[in-house]
GROMACS .gro file of C-alpha atoms in nm:
model
  317
    1MET     CA    1   2.670   1.334  -0.864
    2GLU     CA    2   2.686   1.034  -0.723
    3ALA     CA    3   2.642   1.214  -0.375
    4GLN     CA    4   2.320   1.354  -0.483
    5TYR     CA    5   2.237   1.050  -0.555
    6TRP     CA    6   2.321   0.838  -0.157
    7TRP     CA    7   2.195   1.150  -0.012
    8ILE     CA    8   1.856   1.107  -0.205
    9ILE     CA    9   1.840   0.700  -0.137
   10GLY     CA   10   1.904   0.829   0.239
   11GLY     CA   11   1.629   1.014   0.232
   12VAL     CA   12   1.358   0.846   0.104
   13LEU     CA   13   1.436   0.638   0.325
   14PHE     CA   14   1.488   0.771   0.619
   15VAL     CA   15   1.123   0.970   0.597
   16LEU     CA   16   0.921   0.650   0.465
   17LEU     CA   17   1.082   0.427   0.777
   18ASN     CA   18   0.966   0.735   1.036
   19THR     CA   19   0.628   0.775   0.792
   20ALA     CA   20   0.545   0.421   0.835
   21ALA     CA   21   0.579   0.444   1.284
   22GLY     CA   22   0.429   0.770   1.262
   23LEU     CA   23   0.090   0.623   1.109
   24ILE     CA   24   0.109   0.418   1.435
   25TRP     CA   25  -0.015   0.668   1.604
   26LEU     CA   26  -0.219   0.901   1.331
   27GLU     CA   27  -0.420   0.632   1.267
   28ARG     CA   28  -0.518   0.546   1.635
   29ARG     CA   29  -0.575   0.898   1.716
   30MET     CA   30  -0.800   0.922   1.383
   31LEU     CA   31  -0.982   0.576   1.475
   32ALA     CA   32  -1.086   0.764   1.744
   33LEU     CA   33  -1.138   1.075   1.687
   34TRP     CA   34  -1.401   0.997   1.381
   35GLN     CA   35  -1.563   0.699   1.634
   36ASP     CA   36  -1.617   0.937   1.963
   37ARG     CA   37  -1.354   0.775   2.235
   38TYR     CA   38  -1.028   0.830   2.352
   39GLY     CA   39  -0.662   0.724   2.169
   40PRO     CA   40  -0.362   0.740   2.285
   41ASN     CA   41  -0.346   1.079   2.525
   42ARG     CA   42  -0.118   0.945   2.783
   43ALA     CA   43   0.280   0.871   2.687
   44GLY     CA   44   0.411   1.257   2.546
   45PRO     CA   45   0.204   1.512   2.466
   46PHE     CA   46  -0.160   1.345   2.217
   47GLY     CA   47  -0.008   1.014   2.282
   48ILE     CA   48   0.279   1.104   2.047
   49LEU     CA   49   0.528   0.860   2.223
   50ILE     CA   50   0.345   0.600   2.221
   51VAL     CA   51   0.488   0.467   1.909
   52LEU     CA   52   0.833   0.502   2.143
   53ALA     CA   53   0.655   0.214   2.383
   54ASP     CA   54   0.537   0.036   2.086
   55THR     CA   55   0.881  -0.006   1.951
   56LEU     CA   56   1.070  -0.111   2.251
   57LYS     CA   57   0.761  -0.383   2.390
   58LEU     CA   58   0.812  -0.518   2.025
   59PHE     CA   59   1.193  -0.527   2.110
   60PHE     CA   60   1.182  -0.700   2.453
   61LYS     CA   61   0.948  -0.923   2.400
   62GLU     CA   62   1.021  -1.285   2.356
   63ASP     CA   63   1.169  -1.351   2.026
   64TRP     CA   64   0.997  -1.698   2.016
   65ILE     CA   65   1.014  -1.944   1.700
   66PRO     CA   66   0.796  -2.189   1.700
   67PRO     CA   67   0.965  -2.550   1.698
   68PHE     CA   68   0.778  -2.666   1.445
   69ALA     CA   69   0.854  -2.431   1.209
   70ASP     CA   70   1.050  -2.401   0.941
   71LYS     CA   71   1.287  -2.166   1.083
   72VAL     CA   72   1.518  -2.015   0.834
   73VAL     CA   73   1.208  -1.945   0.576
   74PHE     CA   74   1.003  -1.834   0.886
   75VAL     CA   75   1.238  -1.609   0.981
   76PHE     CA   76   1.333  -1.504   0.653
   77ALA     CA   77   0.919  -1.415   0.520
   78PRO     CA   78   0.925  -1.059   0.729
   79ALA     CA   79   1.163  -0.916   0.530
   80VAL     CA   80   1.026  -0.995   0.225
   81VAL     CA   81   0.755  -0.751   0.267
   82VAL     CA   82   0.921  -0.446   0.387
   83ALA     CA   83   1.241  -0.475   0.153
   84SER     CA   84   0.930  -0.494  -0.185
   85VAL     CA   85   0.775  -0.202  -0.101
   86LEU     CA   86   1.064  -0.028   0.006
   87MET     CA   87   1.214  -0.192  -0.341
   88ALA     CA   88   0.888  -0.033  -0.547
   89PHE     CA   89   0.902   0.332  -0.397
   90ALA     CA   90   1.218   0.375  -0.639
   91VAL     CA   91   1.068   0.450  -0.900
   92VAL     CA   92   0.835   0.713  -0.715
   93PRO     CA   93   0.933   1.063  -0.819
   94PHE     CA   94   0.872   1.271  -0.451
   95GLY     CA   95   0.961   1.593  -0.720
   96PRO     CA   96   1.157   1.724  -1.040
   97GLY     CA   97   1.419   1.532  -0.973
   98ILE     CA   98   1.352   1.359  -0.658
   99VAL     CA   99   1.373   1.005  -0.760
  100VAL     CA  100   1.572   0.735  -0.707
  101ALA     CA  101   1.579   0.504  -1.039
  102ASP     CA  102   1.440   0.744  -1.292
  103MET     CA  103   1.321   0.415  -1.524
  104ASN     CA  104   1.183   0.381  -1.861
  105ILE     CA  105   0.980   0.017  -1.773
  106GLY     CA  106   0.868   0.257  -1.451
  107ILE     CA  107   0.519   0.122  -1.447
  108LEU     CA  108   0.618  -0.231  -1.498
  109PHE     CA  109   0.929  -0.231  -1.171
  110PHE     CA  110   0.539  -0.034  -0.924
  111LEU     CA  111   0.357  -0.379  -1.070
  112ALA     CA  112   0.712  -0.664  -1.047
  113MET     CA  113   0.780  -0.558  -0.647
  114SER     CA  114   0.442  -0.497  -0.509
  115SER     CA  115   0.383  -0.875  -0.691
  116LEU     CA  116   0.670  -0.936  -0.490
  117GLY     CA  117   0.471  -0.938  -0.136
  118VAL     CA  118   0.269  -1.144  -0.168
  119TYR     CA  119   0.557  -1.412  -0.078
  120SER     CA  120   0.605  -1.296   0.238
  121ILE     CA  121   0.250  -1.414   0.352
  122VAL     CA  122   0.246  -1.714   0.224
  123LEU     CA  123   0.613  -1.839   0.310
  124GLY     CA  124   0.527  -1.681   0.657
  125GLY     CA  125   0.191  -1.912   0.712
  126TRP     CA  126   0.391  -2.200   0.564
  127ALA     CA  127   0.663  -2.188   0.725
  128SER     CA  128   0.457  -2.101   1.094
  129ASN     CA  129   0.337  -2.499   1.082
  130ASN     CA  130   0.006  -2.403   1.196
  131LYS     CA  131  -0.376  -2.434   1.006
  132TYR     CA  132  -0.473  -2.097   1.111
  133ALA     CA  133  -0.187  -1.951   0.973
  134LEU     CA  134  -0.153  -2.154   0.608
  135LEU     CA  135  -0.556  -2.108   0.565
  136GLY     CA  136  -0.468  -1.686   0.588
  137ALA     CA  137  -0.200  -1.715   0.368
  138MET     CA  138  -0.406  -1.911   0.117
  139ARG     CA  139  -0.682  -1.635   0.145
  140GLY     CA  140  -0.416  -1.356   0.124
  141ALA     CA  141  -0.255  -1.512  -0.228
  142SER     CA  142  -0.561  -1.548  -0.417
  143GLN     CA  143  -0.677  -1.240  -0.283
  144MET     CA  144  -0.312  -1.044  -0.385
  145ILE     CA  145  -0.292  -1.254  -0.689
  146SER     CA  146  -0.661  -1.169  -0.799
  147TYR     CA  147  -0.665  -0.756  -0.746
  148GLU     CA  148  -0.309  -0.780  -0.889
  149VAL     CA  149  -0.448  -0.838  -1.215
  150PHE     CA  150  -0.725  -0.545  -1.200
  151MET     CA  151  -0.456  -0.240  -1.047
  152GLY     CA  152  -0.276  -0.391  -1.308
  153LEU     CA  153  -0.525  -0.308  -1.607
  154ALA     CA  154  -0.578  -0.004  -1.406
  155LEU     CA  155  -0.337   0.200  -1.480
  156MET     CA  156  -0.240   0.096  -1.795
  157GLY     CA  157  -0.544   0.351  -1.898
  158THR     CA  158  -0.325   0.622  -1.769
  159VAL     CA  159  -0.049   0.429  -1.952
  160ILE     CA  160  -0.225   0.493  -2.305
  161LEU     CA  161  -0.309   0.837  -2.240
  162SER     CA  162   0.045   0.951  -2.215
  163GLY     CA  163   0.268   0.683  -2.393
  164THR     CA  164   0.497   0.598  -2.152
  165PHE     CA  165   0.582   0.408  -1.900
  166ASN     CA  166   0.775   0.632  -1.722
  167LEU     CA  167   0.621   0.752  -1.403
  168GLY     CA  168   0.786   1.072  -1.412
  169GLN     CA  169   0.673   1.131  -1.758
  170ILE     CA  170   0.273   1.070  -1.708
  171VAL     CA  171   0.346   1.336  -1.458
  172GLU     CA  172   0.458   1.585  -1.673
  173ALA     CA  173   0.217   1.463  -1.938
  174GLN     CA  174  -0.079   1.582  -1.639
  175ARG     CA  175   0.021   1.946  -1.669
  176GLY     CA  176  -0.284   2.009  -1.845
  177MET     CA  177  -0.497   1.825  -1.705
  178TRP     CA  178  -0.479   1.546  -1.416
  179TYR     CA  179  -0.583   1.185  -1.527
  180ILE     CA  180  -0.856   1.145  -1.219
  181PHE     CA  181  -1.095   1.333  -1.505
  182PRO     CA  182  -1.060   1.086  -1.857
  183GLN     CA  183  -0.988   0.833  -1.647
  184LEU     CA  184  -1.209   0.817  -1.343
  185LEU     CA  185  -1.315   0.451  -1.360
  186GLY     CA  186  -0.948   0.361  -1.356
  187PHE     CA  187  -0.836   0.563  -1.037
  188VAL     CA  188  -1.187   0.396  -0.840
  189ILE     CA  189  -1.080   0.075  -0.993
  190PHE     CA  190  -0.716   0.116  -0.888
  191PHE     CA  191  -0.775   0.277  -0.535
  192ILE     CA  192  -1.034  -0.062  -0.436
  193ALA     CA  193  -0.739  -0.264  -0.544
  194GLY     CA  194  -0.517  -0.107  -0.364
  195ILE     CA  195  -0.725  -0.150  -0.066
  196ALA     CA  196  -0.683  -0.543  -0.168
  197GLU     CA  197  -0.342  -0.577  -0.191
  198THR     CA  198  -0.247  -0.402   0.147
  199HIS     CA  199  -0.540  -0.654   0.260
  200ARG     CA  200  -0.664  -0.295   0.484
  201LEU     CA  201  -0.978  -0.266   0.653
  202PRO     CA  202  -1.312  -0.367   0.483
  203PHE     CA  203  -1.061  -0.651   0.261
  204ASP     CA  204  -0.850  -0.753   0.602
  205ILE     CA  205  -0.953  -1.109   0.578
  206PRO     CA  206  -0.616  -1.291   0.550
  207GLU     CA  207  -0.605  -1.144   0.917
  208ALA     CA  208  -0.977  -1.211   1.022
  209GLU     CA  209  -0.980  -1.232   1.380
  210SER     CA  210  -1.292  -1.368   1.444
  211GLU     CA  211  -1.185  -1.621   1.233
  212LEU     CA  212  -0.869  -1.732   1.141
  213VAL     CA  213  -0.719  -1.571   1.555
  214ALA     CA  214  -0.490  -1.379   1.304
  215GLY     CA  215  -0.396  -1.530   0.996
  216PHE     CA  216  -0.089  -1.553   0.872
  217HIS     CA  217   0.102  -1.377   1.143
  218SER     CA  218  -0.051  -1.595   1.421
  219GLU     CA  219   0.289  -1.732   1.534
  220TYR     CA  220   0.496  -1.483   1.515
  221SER     CA  221   0.608  -1.205   1.753
  222GLY     CA  222   0.827  -0.943   1.871
  223MET     CA  223   0.962  -0.730   1.557
  224LYS     CA  224   0.869  -0.951   1.314
  225PHE     CA  225   0.599  -0.900   1.417
  226GLY     CA  226   0.642  -0.577   1.400
  227MET     CA  227   0.811  -0.556   1.015
  228PHE     CA  228   0.482  -0.754   0.885
  229PHE     CA  229   0.274  -0.407   1.029
  230ILE     CA  230   0.554  -0.195   0.897
  231GLY     CA  231   0.494  -0.299   0.512
  232GLU     CA  232   0.097  -0.295   0.566
  233TYR     CA  233   0.192   0.115   0.645
  234LEU     CA  234   0.466   0.159   0.450
  235GLY     CA  235   0.248  -0.019   0.163
  236ILE     CA  236   0.001   0.192   0.243
  237THR     CA  237   0.239   0.452   0.144
  238LEU     CA  238   0.337   0.348  -0.148
  239ILE     CA  239  -0.016   0.312  -0.298
  240SER     CA  240  -0.140   0.643  -0.222
  241SER     CA  241   0.143   0.829  -0.333
  242MET     CA  242   0.057   0.563  -0.710
  243ILE     CA  243  -0.275   0.719  -0.639
  244VAL     CA  244  -0.121   1.054  -0.665
  245THR     CA  245   0.137   0.971  -0.906
  246LEU     CA  246  -0.069   0.850  -1.194
  247TYR     CA  247  -0.441   1.053  -1.162
  248PHE     CA  248  -0.399   1.380  -0.923
  249GLY     CA  249  -0.073   1.517  -1.079
  250GLY     CA  250   0.234   1.405  -0.910
  251TRP     CA  251   0.375   1.696  -0.805
  252LEU     CA  252   0.210   1.983  -0.961
  253GLY     CA  253   0.068   2.247  -0.796
  254PRO     CA  254   0.042   2.607  -0.774
  255ALA     CA  255   0.363   2.808  -0.753
  256PHE     CA  256   0.354   2.942  -0.446
  257LEU     CA  257   0.474   2.592  -0.284
  258PRO     CA  258   0.692   2.322  -0.390
  259GLY     CA  259   0.664   2.052  -0.597
  260VAL     CA  260   0.799   1.788  -0.337
  261ILE     CA  261   0.475   1.988  -0.066
  262TRP     CA  262   0.232   1.960  -0.254
  263PHE     CA  263   0.327   1.551  -0.357
  264VAL     CA  264   0.343   1.487   0.004
  265LEU     CA  265   0.020   1.672   0.080
  266LYS     CA  266  -0.189   1.470  -0.177
  267THR     CA  267  -0.065   1.167  -0.043
  268PHE     CA  268  -0.141   1.246   0.317
  269VAL     CA  269  -0.534   1.323   0.218
  270PHE     CA  270  -0.515   0.958   0.036
  271ILE     CA  271  -0.327   0.800   0.391
  272MET     CA  272  -0.643   0.934   0.585
  273VAL     CA  273  -0.888   0.774   0.364
  274PHE     CA  274  -0.704   0.432   0.457
  275ILE     CA  275  -0.721   0.506   0.781
  276LEU     CA  276  -1.134   0.652   0.722
  277LEU     CA  277  -1.234   0.325   0.597
  278ARG     CA  278  -1.105   0.118   0.846
  279ALA     CA  279  -1.314   0.348   1.122
  280SER     CA  280  -1.630   0.331   0.883
  281MET     CA  281  -1.633   0.041   0.662
  282PRO     CA  282  -1.760  -0.346   0.761
  283ARG     CA  283  -1.557  -0.689   0.648
  284PRO     CA  284  -1.724  -0.874   0.333
  285ARG     CA  285  -1.747  -1.237   0.317
  286TYR     CA  286  -1.491  -1.382   0.172
  287ASP     CA  287  -1.620  -1.567  -0.078
  288GLN     CA  288  -1.821  -1.189  -0.147
  289LEU     CA  289  -1.476  -1.061  -0.180
  290MET     CA  290  -1.340  -1.308  -0.475
  291GLU     CA  291  -1.678  -1.252  -0.613
  292TYR     CA  292  -1.694  -0.826  -0.664
  293GLY     CA  293  -1.311  -0.850  -0.820
  294TRP     CA  294  -1.372  -1.094  -1.063
  295LYS     CA  295  -1.708  -1.054  -1.170
  296VAL     CA  296  -1.727  -0.670  -1.091
  297LEU     CA  297  -1.380  -0.537  -1.102
  298PHE     CA  298  -1.214  -0.765  -1.416
  299PRO     CA  299  -1.487  -0.644  -1.664
  300LEU     CA  300  -1.494  -0.288  -1.551
  301SER     CA  301  -1.118  -0.254  -1.573
  302LEU     CA  302  -1.134  -0.433  -1.914
  303LEU     CA  303  -1.403  -0.154  -2.009
  304ASN     CA  304  -1.206   0.100  -1.876
  305LEU     CA  305  -0.848  -0.030  -2.096
  306LEU     CA  306  -1.083  -0.080  -2.430
  307GLY     CA  307  -1.290   0.271  -2.408
  308THR     CA  308  -0.984   0.476  -2.354
  309ALA     CA  309  -0.767   0.295  -2.675
  310ALA     CA  310  -1.067   0.342  -2.843
  311ILE     CA  311  -1.125   0.746  -2.789
  312LYS     CA  312  -0.758   0.781  -2.811
  313LEU     CA  313  -0.693   0.575  -3.112
  314PHE     CA  314  -1.005   0.819  -3.266
  315ILE     CA  315  -0.866   1.148  -3.094
  316ASP     CA  316  -0.496   1.052  -3.290
  317LYS     CA  317  -0.695   1.000  -3.596
   0.00000   0.00000   0.00000
């Protein structure tokens, strides 16, 4: 049993890290397709080796640490985002019995680990001792902390319906009906909050290159720079996995395919939606982003929570 447990951990790590690398190529190809232009098409068939070329480039770039930076924190910050996202994957059920840690408080653990990602941005921006990096870090911190509130409130609807915080049991509770139907509003709020959490377009305001050069990672180079982007792509995969688990029945699907395949296919659909948003949406102003969160999403998430609780109480009577 212990050997099987370590195989699951090793397999999850291997798949996730390779997925993050593969998404670099996939995003470039899809952006080129949707924007009617050429994508990577020289390095290998369909440009697939561009990921290897980028990785080698980052490895051989000068790993420069600014002399004015806080060196220990500067080096530590990029590792936080990768570690926190990988830890959050520990409670995601990829299939029946395929989960690293089957916790009764799986949702709370996911929220705890995802919230640690804000430390990476804050520490990276502060340790750089650069005013543009610090501004980007402050933007990122306020954005992530704010939208975590709406994310947590949105997914409480699924907790009320299923009566559990265990993600595997939430999937099993959807055998009769996926929660996307009774929790459509919660899904929309969770999805928007997930985009803001991963600071992807149109909510990539912490990195707004036209205003802040590159935001919190302006002073980073080499693989430290690369780790921020690995964390971003892992974050996309994590949010897509959680959407599938909470609202689209997880591994559930017709019996002609294994549950793991259904989970991967559903997750892939939402990863493609993340990429499509980057190809098509403009970036709002920072004040518009925060106003939209607190004036629109916050009341809607409370309304969804109260409405779900009231309906659940009425049905149980």
